[in-house]
């Protein structure tokens, strides 16, 4: 898959300083339910300590129980060449010239056009000291209107362990149109 976007937001926050993003990846799904994948996007080096690329590697298992599909897996966010001084604004903990990355396990489920997934940081969240065991809860809705049109809705809640001021909610509402395998869309999103 490959796409061109007016910007890249992860959990409601810009990763490209509101500039355009080129994104793409590949996935392998086995009939047993196991899968592996890689996804990539340009990011702003001002945010990611001189790194201008995000590479996500993931794998998991999707069993089906009637109309419900579960999803269990591991996700690694990697920013090649990143080096930054990261400070926890709540505790004051500092990491100098740290590599920015993130390791999470996740569990979720989809039913018809509704989905929910919980992501759990098994290391410091994006390298910020003292934030291990932070979590993000994602709720999504992808409703097919027919004739290639769809509505996309999302609400998420980020809880940063040991840093109460960094806990927030993000949301998005948008529309998509499938034109012969090319999907066009527009969405509005924000955080509180």
Short mmCIF file of C-alpha atoms in Angstrom, two decimals:
data_model
loop_
_atom_site.label_atom_id
_atom_site.label_comp_id
_atom_site.label_asym_id
_atom_site.label_seq_id
_atom_site.Cartn_x
_atom_site.Cartn_y
_atom_site.Cartn_z
CA UNK A 1 0.00 0.00 0.00
CA UNK A 2 1.13 3.55 -0.64
CA UNK A 3 -0.47 6.94 -0.06
CA UNK A 4 0.01 10.69 -0.18
CA UNK A 5 -1.42 12.71 2.71
CA UNK A 6 -1.64 16.41 3.56
CA UNK A 7 -0.15 15.58 6.98
CA UNK A 8 0.63 12.73 9.35
CA UNK A 9 -0.96 12.57 12.79
CA UNK A 10 -0.37 9.81 15.29
CA UNK A 11 -2.81 9.73 18.17
CA UNK A 12 -3.99 13.20 17.22
CA UNK A 13 -0.54 14.85 17.26
CA UNK A 14 1.31 16.02 14.16
CA UNK A 15 4.42 14.04 13.20
CA UNK A 16 5.26 16.19 10.14
CA UNK A 17 4.78 19.73 11.54
CA UNK A 18 1.58 19.96 9.43
CA UNK A 19 3.49 19.18 6.20
CA UNK A 20 2.66 16.50 3.61
CA UNK A 21 3.49 12.83 4.15
CA UNK A 22 4.28 9.96 1.83
CA UNK A 23 3.41 6.66 3.48
CA UNK A 24 3.57 3.03 2.48
CA UNK A 25 3.92 -0.50 3.70
CA UNK A 26 3.42 -4.17 3.08
CA UNK A 27 1.59 -6.89 4.98
CA UNK A 28 1.57 -10.67 4.95
CA UNK A 29 -1.44 -12.52 6.35
CA UNK A 30 -1.46 -16.29 6.77
CA UNK A 31 -4.78 -18.21 6.56
CA UNK A 32 -4.20 -19.34 10.17
CA UNK A 33 -4.66 -15.73 11.37
CA UNK A 34 -0.99 -14.84 11.93
CA UNK A 35 0.36 -11.72 10.21
CA UNK A 36 3.51 -9.60 9.81
CA UNK A 37 3.94 -6.12 8.39
CA UNK A 38 5.95 -2.98 7.91
CA UNK A 39 4.69 0.57 7.46
CA UNK A 40 6.74 3.75 6.85
CA UNK A 41 6.23 7.52 6.77
CA UNK A 42 8.31 10.65 6.58
CA UNK A 43 8.34 12.62 9.86
CA UNK A 44 9.75 15.95 10.98
CA UNK A 45 13.37 15.82 12.13
CA UNK A 46 12.56 18.72 14.49
CA UNK A 47 10.25 16.41 16.44
CA UNK A 48 12.25 13.19 16.18
CA UNK A 49 15.81 14.21 17.03
CA UNK A 50 17.20 14.49 13.47
CA UNK A 51 15.31 11.42 12.20
CA UNK A 52 13.12 12.04 9.15
CA UNK A 53 11.66 8.53 8.80
CA UNK A 54 9.32 6.40 10.91
CA UNK A 55 9.45 2.65 10.34
CA UNK A 56 6.81 0.50 12.06
CA UNK A 57 7.25 -3.25 12.37
CA UNK A 58 4.42 -5.39 13.68
CA UNK A 59 3.15 -8.91 13.95
CA UNK A 60 0.25 -10.65 15.57
CA UNK A 61 -2.63 -13.04 15.48
CA UNK A 62 -6.27 -12.41 14.44
CA UNK A 63 -8.64 -15.20 15.49
CA UNK A 64 -12.31 -15.01 14.53
CA UNK A 65 -15.22 -15.80 16.85
CA UNK A 66 -18.40 -15.60 14.78
CA UNK A 67 -18.86 -11.93 13.78
CA UNK A 68 -16.02 -10.77 16.06
CA UNK A 69 -12.39 -10.67 14.97
CA UNK A 70 -9.85 -10.32 17.78
CA UNK A 71 -6.34 -8.93 17.28
CA UNK A 72 -3.30 -9.56 19.51
CA UNK A 73 0.18 -8.38 18.63
CA UNK A 74 3.40 -6.42 19.01
CA UNK A 75 4.27 -3.05 17.40
CA UNK A 76 7.71 -1.40 17.21
CA UNK A 77 8.10 2.24 16.11
CA UNK A 78 11.66 2.94 14.89
CA UNK A 79 13.14 6.32 13.92
CA UNK A 80 16.54 5.62 12.29
CA UNK A 81 19.25 8.04 13.40
CA UNK A 82 17.17 9.71 16.10
CA UNK A 83 19.04 11.23 19.03
CA UNK A 84 17.37 13.66 21.42
CA UNK A 85 17.42 14.91 24.97
CA UNK A 86 14.10 13.77 26.42
CA UNK A 87 12.64 15.15 29.65
CA UNK A 88 9.68 13.91 31.66
CA UNK A 89 7.80 17.13 32.46
CA UNK A 90 6.22 15.63 35.57
CA UNK A 91 9.15 13.89 37.29
CA UNK A 92 11.98 15.91 35.74
CA UNK A 93 13.80 12.72 34.63
CA UNK A 94 16.16 13.38 31.71
CA UNK A 95 17.67 11.13 29.06
CA UNK A 96 20.48 12.74 27.03
CA UNK A 97 21.03 11.70 23.41
CA UNK A 98 18.43 8.97 23.66
CA UNK A 99 17.18 7.03 20.67
CA UNK A 100 13.50 7.68 20.07
CA UNK A 101 11.52 4.48 19.63
CA UNK A 102 8.47 2.77 21.06
CA UNK A 103 7.53 -0.83 21.81
CA UNK A 104 3.92 -1.80 22.47
CA UNK A 105 1.77 -4.86 22.79
CA UNK A 106 -1.87 -4.59 21.81
CA UNK A 107 -5.21 -6.36 22.05
CA UNK A 108 -8.39 -5.44 20.27
CA UNK A 109 -11.52 -6.58 18.49
CA UNK A 110 -13.77 -5.57 15.60
CA UNK A 111 -17.47 -6.27 15.15
CA UNK A 112 -19.11 -5.30 11.86
CA UNK A 113 -18.04 -1.64 11.42
CA UNK A 114 -16.92 -0.97 15.02
CA UNK A 115 -13.51 -1.60 16.55
CA UNK A 116 -11.55 -1.03 19.75
CA UNK A 117 -7.88 -1.64 20.55
CA UNK A 118 -5.68 -1.12 23.62
CA UNK A 119 -1.96 -0.41 23.13
CA UNK A 120 0.37 -0.91 26.12
CA UNK A 121 3.94 0.51 26.19
CA UNK A 122 6.39 -2.15 27.39
CA UNK A 123 9.26 0.38 27.45
CA UNK A 124 9.45 4.17 27.88
CA UNK A 125 6.84 5.77 25.60
CA UNK A 126 8.72 7.16 22.57
CA UNK A 127 11.85 7.28 24.75
CA UNK A 128 10.50 9.68 27.40
CA UNK A 129 12.00 8.58 30.77
CA UNK A 130 9.65 7.05 33.35
CA UNK A 131 6.71 6.44 31.00
CA UNK A 132 6.79 2.64 30.73
CA UNK A 133 3.27 1.15 31.08
CA UNK A 134 1.61 4.11 29.37
CA UNK A 135 -1.43 3.11 27.32
CA UNK A 136 -3.61 4.26 24.44
CA UNK A 137 -7.23 3.19 23.89
CA UNK A 138 -8.50 3.49 20.32
CA UNK A 139 -12.15 3.34 19.26
CA UNK A 140 -12.98 3.40 15.54
CA UNK A 141 -15.98 3.22 13.25
CA UNK A 142 -15.78 2.61 9.48
CA UNK A 143 -19.26 2.64 8.02
CA UNK A 144 -19.89 1.75 4.36
CA UNK A 145 -22.51 4.06 2.82
CA UNK A 146 -22.50 2.19 -0.52
CA UNK A 147 -21.38 3.28 -4.00
CA UNK A 148 -17.78 3.50 -2.72
CA UNK A 149 -18.55 6.07 -0.02
CA UNK A 150 -17.70 5.60 3.64
CA UNK A 151 -17.68 7.45 6.96
CA UNK A 152 -14.73 7.16 9.33
CA UNK A 153 -14.89 8.06 13.01
CA UNK A 154 -12.30 7.75 15.76
CA UNK A 155 -11.87 8.57 19.44
CA UNK A 156 -8.68 7.81 21.36
CA UNK A 157 -7.39 8.29 24.89
CA UNK A 158 -3.64 8.51 25.66
CA UNK A 159 -2.60 7.96 29.29
CA UNK A 160 1.06 8.75 29.92
CA UNK A 161 2.33 6.91 32.99
CA UNK A 162 3.94 9.19 35.56
CA UNK A 163 2.96 12.36 33.70
CA UNK A 164 -0.65 13.39 34.32
CA UNK A 165 -0.35 16.62 32.31
CA UNK A 166 0.31 14.59 29.14
CA UNK A 167 -2.95 12.60 29.27
CA UNK A 168 -5.37 13.63 26.52
CA UNK A 169 -8.18 12.61 24.16
CA UNK A 170 -8.10 12.82 20.36
CA UNK A 171 -10.86 12.44 17.82
CA UNK A 172 -11.43 12.42 14.07
CA UNK A 173 -14.39 12.42 11.67
CA UNK A 174 -14.03 11.93 7.94
CA UNK A 175 -15.35 10.61 4.66
CA UNK A 176 -13.77 8.30 2.05
CA UNK A 177 -14.48 7.48 -1.58
CA UNK A 178 -13.19 4.39 -3.41
CA UNK A 179 -12.60 5.07 -7.10
CA UNK A 180 -11.48 1.86 -8.77
CA UNK A 181 -9.13 0.79 -5.96
CA UNK A 182 -7.83 4.31 -5.25
CA UNK A 183 -9.21 5.64 -1.98
CA UNK A 184 -9.62 9.39 -1.52
CA UNK A 185 -10.57 10.91 1.82
CA UNK A 186 -10.88 13.99 3.95
CA UNK A 187 -11.06 14.21 7.71
CA UNK A 188 -11.04 16.69 10.56
CA UNK A 189 -9.24 15.78 13.75
CA UNK A 190 -8.20 17.43 17.00
CA UNK A 191 -7.22 16.81 20.60
CA UNK A 192 -8.42 18.29 23.87
#
